[in-house]
Amino acid sequence: MTDTDIKKGLAGVVVDYTAVSKVNPETNSLLYRGYPVHELAATQPFEAVAYLLWHGELPTDEQLAELRATERQHRALHPDVKAAIDLLPTSAHPMDEVRTAVSVIGAQGTAGIANVMDAVGTPEENLDRSIRLFAQLPAIVAYGQRRRRGLELVEPRDDLDYAANFLWQTFGEESDTVVVDAFNRSMILYAEHSFNASTFTARVITSTLSDLYSAVVGAIGALKGPLHGGANEAVLHIFEEIGTAENVVPWLDAALAEKRKIMGFGHRVYKRGDSRVPTMKAALETLVAHYDRPDVAELYDALEREFVERKGIYPNLDYPSGPAYDLIGFDILTFTPLFVAARITGWTAHIMEQQAANALIRPLSEYNGPDERHIQGYVPDTAVI
Ligand code: SDX
């Protein structure tokens, strides 16, 4: 075994099939169940994309209406979940809040199941669990932001689609169509991305026959990391550090001299640009116009131009989504929880796919510790051997 045999970070290693999505760095494209993501983002409500990821086909009008009815039934923040969130200090990181809330939902959802073999559930039960988490997460994320601002919970509205209701529960007022559309597009773009770190975490947990909720809690933990989901939050901190477009060059000189990772840039799979960026950048541009914030576009373009020129490393989805969420009015700390609310659809689609054709995920390692050695004075006890 040589160092080159070790694939650290599983970089470039193909470990299984998936029919959920196809990430193609050669053509810089992303397909959800065969549909190009930019076509879905331009034409579909997020609920229809959730259906597509779970079932493999876009819904008929009747199927979409049924999913919407079920989602609306479970939108209101469950009182026990609210009580659990209220136990946490408002200074707790929102990703810890979301992880805790899902854990409570999971403990309730599997309560009374004595045999751990039964907690894994049937395909029908896991689809129901997926829809309930999909429906509850906006309330959890919205309440988290409002609580940190000292505001009361806002109850959901049944007359609003998923994206419009999410914004309603967060801000307590109806958002303009431009904002709802940009937010809906961002949720579709964030929904799914093959075997990224958090999705693979969910599949590893599922492969042990653990339950869907445990797999989602693990995925949330993985997504919190700034090399993965936490990057969209980090992009805004960078924008705050830089301030205006004029400061980009000196800021980047210093950052690169300190060997800092510039959050929102680079990708393990895409090496010539993230396929989702053009669609999310277009959504950001509509928000820049809507809120009359050309300064955001200037800073965005200046940093991208300078960094790509110097390092040949391109923006990923987190780069345009961070400023977009900031313009809409989400707190920076709410950004990665928004990623959770979108990615719950991809995670649960992968969990159900793993359950349908499971094999325990357990790779090997190459030992490079001390050679075998023995305890001084140890005398083997024949009874023990
Ligand atoms: C997401 O996998 C997915 O699909 C994830 C995701 C999804 O939808 O689920 O797409 C979402 O996680 C997007 C990525 C968000 N993360 C960031 O924006 C954090 C900043 N990015 C980097 O940390 C990095 O680009 C990674 C971790 C995303 C990918 O890195 P790789 O493939 O492991 O490559 P690497 O870190 O080994 O970098 C190769 C070289 C290194 O230079 P050297 O040490 O060889 O000199 O490129 C440099 C890196 O230092 N580099 C960067 C950089 N990204 C790579 N240098 C500065 N800033 C960066 N952002």
Short mmCIF file of C-alpha atoms in Angstrom, two decimals, residues 65-337:
data_model
loop_
_atom_site.label_atom_id
_atom_site.label_comp_id
_atom_site.label_asym_id
_atom_site.label_seq_id
_atom_site.Cartn_x
_atom_site.Cartn_y
_atom_site.Cartn_z
CA ALA A 65 -52.28 19.28 -4.78
CA GLU A 66 -52.12 16.25 -2.47
CA LEU A 67 -48.52 16.98 -1.45
CA ARG A 68 -49.39 20.63 -0.83
CA ALA A 69 -52.36 19.64 1.34
CA THR A 70 -50.20 17.32 3.44
CA GLU A 71 -47.39 19.87 3.70
CA ARG A 72 -49.84 22.54 4.86
CA GLN A 73 -51.21 20.16 7.52
CA HIS A 74 -47.77 19.94 9.15
CA ARG A 75 -46.51 23.51 8.75
CA ALA A 76 -47.41 24.78 12.23
CA LEU A 77 -44.49 24.51 14.64
CA HIS A 78 -45.20 21.54 16.92
CA PRO A 79 -45.59 22.81 20.53
CA ASP A 80 -43.12 20.21 21.86
CA VAL A 81 -40.57 21.28 19.23
CA LYS A 82 -41.09 24.93 20.18
CA ALA A 83 -40.65 24.02 23.84
CA ALA A 84 -37.38 22.21 23.04
CA ILE A 85 -36.07 25.21 21.08
CA ASP A 86 -37.08 27.52 23.93
CA LEU A 87 -34.88 25.48 26.28
CA LEU A 88 -31.83 26.59 24.28
CA PRO A 89 -30.17 29.99 24.83
CA THR A 90 -30.88 32.42 21.98
CA SER A 91 -27.09 32.51 21.60
CA ALA A 92 -27.05 28.84 20.55
CA HIS A 93 -26.00 28.41 16.91
CA PRO A 94 -29.11 28.03 14.73
CA MET A 95 -27.70 24.84 13.22
CA ASP A 96 -27.60 23.36 16.75
CA GLU A 97 -31.19 24.60 17.20
CA VAL A 98 -32.30 22.91 13.95
CA ARG A 99 -30.39 19.71 14.83
CA THR A 100 -32.09 19.66 18.25
CA ALA A 101 -35.54 20.27 16.77
CA VAL A 102 -35.16 17.41 14.28
CA SER A 103 -33.88 15.20 17.07
CA VAL A 104 -37.04 15.91 19.09
CA ILE A 105 -39.23 15.14 16.07
CA GLY A 106 -37.31 11.91 15.62
CA ALA A 107 -37.62 10.87 19.27
CA GLN A 108 -41.37 11.43 19.05
CA GLY A 109 -41.64 9.82 15.62
CA THR A 110 -40.03 6.56 16.80
CA ALA A 111 -41.40 6.61 20.35
CA GLY A 112 -42.87 3.32 21.46
CA ILE A 113 -40.88 1.31 18.94
CA ALA A 114 -39.17 -1.14 21.28
CA ASN A 115 -37.25 -3.13 18.69
CA VAL A 116 -34.57 -1.00 17.00
CA MET A 117 -35.04 -3.16 13.90
CA ASP A 118 -38.52 -1.64 13.53
CA ALA A 119 -37.40 2.01 13.91
CA VAL A 120 -36.07 2.00 10.36
CA GLY A 121 -39.68 2.07 9.17
CA THR A 122 -41.37 1.09 5.90
CA PRO A 123 -40.93 3.03 2.62
CA GLU A 124 -44.40 4.56 3.18
CA GLU A 125 -43.52 5.59 6.76
CA ASN A 126 -40.25 7.16 5.60
CA LEU A 127 -41.93 9.12 2.83
CA ASP A 128 -44.38 10.43 5.44
CA ARG A 129 -41.49 11.28 7.78
CA SER A 130 -39.76 13.10 4.89
CA ILE A 131 -42.83 15.20 4.08
CA ARG A 132 -43.32 16.11 7.74
CA LEU A 133 -39.71 17.27 8.11
CA PHE A 134 -40.03 19.18 4.82
CA ALA A 135 -43.14 20.89 6.21
CA GLN A 136 -41.79 21.60 9.71
CA LEU A 137 -38.35 22.98 8.87
CA PRO A 138 -39.54 26.40 7.65
CA ALA A 139 -41.33 26.94 10.96
CA ILE A 140 -38.24 25.83 12.89
CA VAL A 141 -35.89 28.08 10.92
CA ALA A 142 -38.29 31.05 10.91
CA TYR A 143 -38.96 30.78 14.66
CA GLY A 144 -35.23 30.57 15.34
CA GLN A 145 -34.58 33.89 13.60
CA ARG A 146 -37.58 35.60 15.21
CA ARG A 147 -36.67 34.33 18.67
CA ARG A 148 -33.15 35.72 18.34
CA ARG A 149 -34.70 39.07 17.43
CA GLY A 150 -37.07 38.93 20.43
CA LEU A 151 -40.10 38.48 18.17
CA GLU A 152 -43.06 36.15 18.59
CA LEU A 153 -43.77 33.01 16.53
CA VAL A 154 -45.75 33.65 13.35
CA GLU A 155 -48.32 30.99 12.51
CA PRO A 156 -48.29 29.60 8.93
CA ARG A 157 -50.79 30.60 6.27
CA ASP A 158 -52.61 27.95 4.26
CA ASP A 159 -53.20 30.28 1.31
CA LEU A 160 -49.47 30.63 0.53
CA ASP A 161 -47.17 28.22 -1.35
CA TYR A 162 -44.14 26.79 0.43
CA ALA A 163 -41.71 29.63 -0.47
CA ALA A 164 -44.17 32.47 0.21
CA ASN A 165 -45.23 30.90 3.52
CA PHE A 166 -41.59 30.39 4.60
CA LEU A 167 -41.00 34.13 4.10
CA TRP A 168 -44.31 34.97 5.82
CA GLN A 169 -43.38 32.93 8.91
CA THR A 170 -39.93 34.52 9.00
CA PHE A 171 -40.83 38.18 8.47
CA GLY A 172 -44.50 38.31 9.51
CA GLU A 173 -45.47 40.01 6.26
CA GLU A 174 -46.08 38.97 2.66
CA SER A 175 -43.05 39.22 0.37
CA ASP A 176 -43.06 40.63 -3.15
CA THR A 177 -43.29 38.13 -6.00
CA VAL A 178 -39.71 38.94 -7.07
CA VAL A 179 -38.46 37.94 -3.61
CA VAL A 180 -40.61 34.80 -3.42
CA ASP A 181 -39.40 33.70 -6.86
CA ALA A 182 -35.72 34.26 -6.02
CA PHE A 183 -36.14 32.40 -2.73
CA ASN A 184 -37.98 29.52 -4.43
CA ARG A 185 -35.14 29.23 -6.98
CA SER A 186 -32.53 29.15 -4.20
CA MET A 187 -34.35 26.29 -2.44
CA ILE A 188 -34.44 24.28 -5.67
CA LEU A 189 -30.73 24.90 -6.30
CA TYR A 190 -29.82 23.88 -2.73
CA ALA A 191 -32.08 20.80 -2.71
CA GLU A 192 -29.74 18.08 -3.92
CA HIS A 193 -26.15 17.47 -5.01
CA SER A 194 -25.32 13.72 -5.14
CA PHE A 195 -22.79 12.36 -2.60
CA ASN A 196 -21.76 15.62 -0.88
CA ALA A 197 -20.46 15.31 2.65
CA SER A 198 -23.81 15.71 4.45
CA THR A 199 -25.72 13.44 2.07
CA PHE A 200 -23.02 10.77 2.31
CA THR A 201 -23.19 11.10 6.11
CA ALA A 202 -26.93 10.41 5.90
CA ARG A 203 -26.29 7.36 3.73
CA VAL A 204 -23.63 5.99 6.08
CA ILE A 205 -26.02 6.26 9.04
CA THR A 206 -28.85 4.74 6.99
CA SER A 207 -26.61 1.85 5.93
CA THR A 208 -26.50 0.60 9.54
CA LEU A 209 -30.35 0.32 9.45
CA SER A 210 -30.63 3.32 11.75
CA ASP A 211 -33.73 5.47 11.28
CA LEU A 212 -34.31 8.40 8.89
CA TYR A 213 -34.37 10.97 11.69
CA SER A 214 -30.95 9.88 13.00
CA ALA A 215 -29.57 10.11 9.47
CA VAL A 216 -30.92 13.66 9.07
CA VAL A 217 -29.50 14.74 12.44
CA GLY A 218 -26.09 13.45 11.34
CA ALA A 219 -26.39 15.25 8.01
CA ILE A 220 -27.18 18.53 9.77
CA GLY A 221 -24.00 18.11 11.81
CA ALA A 222 -21.97 17.62 8.62
CA LEU A 223 -23.60 20.57 6.83
CA LYS A 224 -22.74 22.97 9.67
CA GLY A 225 -19.06 22.85 8.73
CA PRO A 226 -17.71 25.93 6.86
CA LEU A 227 -16.10 23.73 4.21
CA HIS A 228 -19.62 22.57 3.33
CA GLY A 229 -22.92 24.28 4.18
CA GLY A 230 -21.50 26.82 6.59
CA ALA A 231 -19.76 28.58 3.69
CA ASN A 232 -22.80 30.71 2.76
CA GLU A 233 -22.71 32.24 6.23
CA ALA A 234 -18.95 32.76 5.91
CA VAL A 235 -19.35 34.58 2.57
CA LEU A 236 -21.26 37.39 4.30
CA HIS A 237 -18.62 37.71 7.01
CA ILE A 238 -16.09 38.16 4.19
CA PHE A 239 -18.30 40.83 2.57
CA GLU A 240 -18.53 42.59 5.92
CA GLU A 241 -14.74 42.45 6.32
CA ILE A 242 -14.14 43.89 2.85
CA GLY A 243 -16.85 46.56 3.04
CA THR A 244 -16.73 48.08 -0.47
CA ALA A 245 -15.44 46.96 -3.88
CA GLU A 246 -12.45 49.34 -3.56
CA ASN A 247 -11.11 47.28 -0.65
CA VAL A 248 -11.13 43.92 -2.49
CA VAL A 249 -7.51 43.98 -3.71
CA PRO A 250 -5.84 44.87 -0.39
CA TRP A 251 -8.18 42.52 1.47
CA LEU A 252 -7.40 39.62 -0.89
CA ASP A 253 -3.65 40.36 -0.73
CA ALA A 254 -3.79 39.96 3.04
CA ALA A 255 -6.14 36.96 3.02
CA LEU A 256 -4.04 35.00 0.53
CA ALA A 257 -0.86 35.95 2.38
CA GLU A 258 -2.44 34.33 5.47
CA LYS A 259 -3.32 31.29 3.30
CA ARG A 260 -7.04 31.78 4.14
CA LYS A 261 -9.71 29.77 2.34
CA ILE A 262 -12.00 32.24 0.59
CA MET A 263 -15.44 30.93 1.45
CA GLY A 264 -17.89 30.59 -1.42
CA PHE A 265 -15.15 29.61 -3.87
CA GLY A 266 -13.90 26.22 -4.98
CA HIS A 267 -15.54 22.82 -5.14
CA ARG A 268 -14.48 19.20 -4.78
CA VAL A 269 -16.24 18.15 -7.99
CA TYR A 270 -16.68 21.27 -10.15
CA LYS A 271 -13.28 22.63 -11.07
CA ARG A 272 -14.37 25.17 -13.71
CA GLY A 273 -17.38 26.64 -11.94
CA ASP A 274 -20.45 25.36 -10.11
CA SER A 275 -23.33 24.61 -12.53
CA ARG A 276 -25.82 26.28 -10.17
CA VAL A 277 -24.09 29.65 -9.92
CA PRO A 278 -25.45 31.27 -13.13
CA THR A 279 -29.06 30.59 -12.04
CA MET A 280 -28.49 31.81 -8.48
CA LYS A 281 -26.52 34.85 -9.70
CA ALA A 282 -29.47 35.79 -11.96
CA ALA A 283 -31.77 35.52 -8.93
CA LEU A 284 -29.35 37.71 -6.93
CA GLU A 285 -29.40 40.31 -9.72
CA THR A 286 -33.20 40.53 -9.54
CA LEU A 287 -32.89 41.16 -5.80
CA VAL A 288 -30.13 43.77 -6.28
CA ALA A 289 -32.50 45.63 -8.64
CA HIS A 290 -35.54 45.12 -6.40
CA TYR A 291 -33.81 46.48 -3.29
CA ASP A 292 -31.74 49.02 -5.31
CA ARG A 293 -28.40 47.77 -3.94
CA PRO A 294 -25.85 48.13 -6.78
CA ASP A 295 -23.11 48.20 -4.12
CA VAL A 296 -23.72 44.49 -3.46
CA ALA A 297 -23.28 43.65 -7.15
CA GLU A 298 -20.11 45.77 -7.34
CA LEU A 299 -18.52 44.00 -4.36
CA TYR A 300 -19.67 40.58 -5.59
CA ASP A 301 -18.21 41.14 -9.08
CA ALA A 302 -14.97 42.72 -7.83
CA LEU A 303 -14.12 39.85 -5.48
CA GLU A 304 -15.06 37.18 -8.04
CA ARG A 305 -13.02 38.86 -10.80
CA GLU A 306 -9.94 39.33 -8.60
CA PHE A 307 -9.97 35.84 -7.05
CA VAL A 308 -10.64 33.96 -10.28
CA GLU A 309 -7.90 35.98 -11.97
CA ARG A 310 -5.36 35.19 -9.25
CA LYS A 311 -6.23 31.59 -8.30
CA GLY A 312 -8.39 30.24 -11.15
CA ILE A 313 -10.85 29.03 -8.48
CA TYR A 314 -14.50 29.69 -9.25
CA PRO A 315 -17.52 30.58 -7.11
CA ASN A 316 -19.77 27.82 -5.78
CA LEU A 317 -23.48 28.13 -4.98
CA ASP A 318 -22.78 29.64 -1.56
CA TYR A 319 -21.20 32.74 -3.13
CA PRO A 320 -24.38 34.20 -4.77
CA SER A 321 -26.82 32.74 -2.22
CA GLY A 322 -25.21 34.46 0.78
CA PRO A 323 -25.78 38.05 -0.47
CA ALA A 324 -29.19 37.06 -1.82
CA TYR A 325 -30.36 35.85 1.60
CA ASP A 326 -28.86 38.97 3.19
CA LEU A 327 -30.83 41.24 0.84
CA ILE A 328 -34.06 39.33 1.57
CA GLY A 329 -33.50 40.02 5.28
CA PHE A 330 -32.37 36.70 6.70
CA ASP A 331 -29.80 36.95 9.50
CA ILE A 332 -26.39 35.56 8.52
CA LEU A 333 -26.84 32.86 11.15
CA THR A 334 -30.03 31.75 9.40
CA PHE A 335 -28.32 31.04 6.07
CA THR A 336 -27.15 27.49 6.71
CA PRO A 337 -30.48 26.48 8.29
#
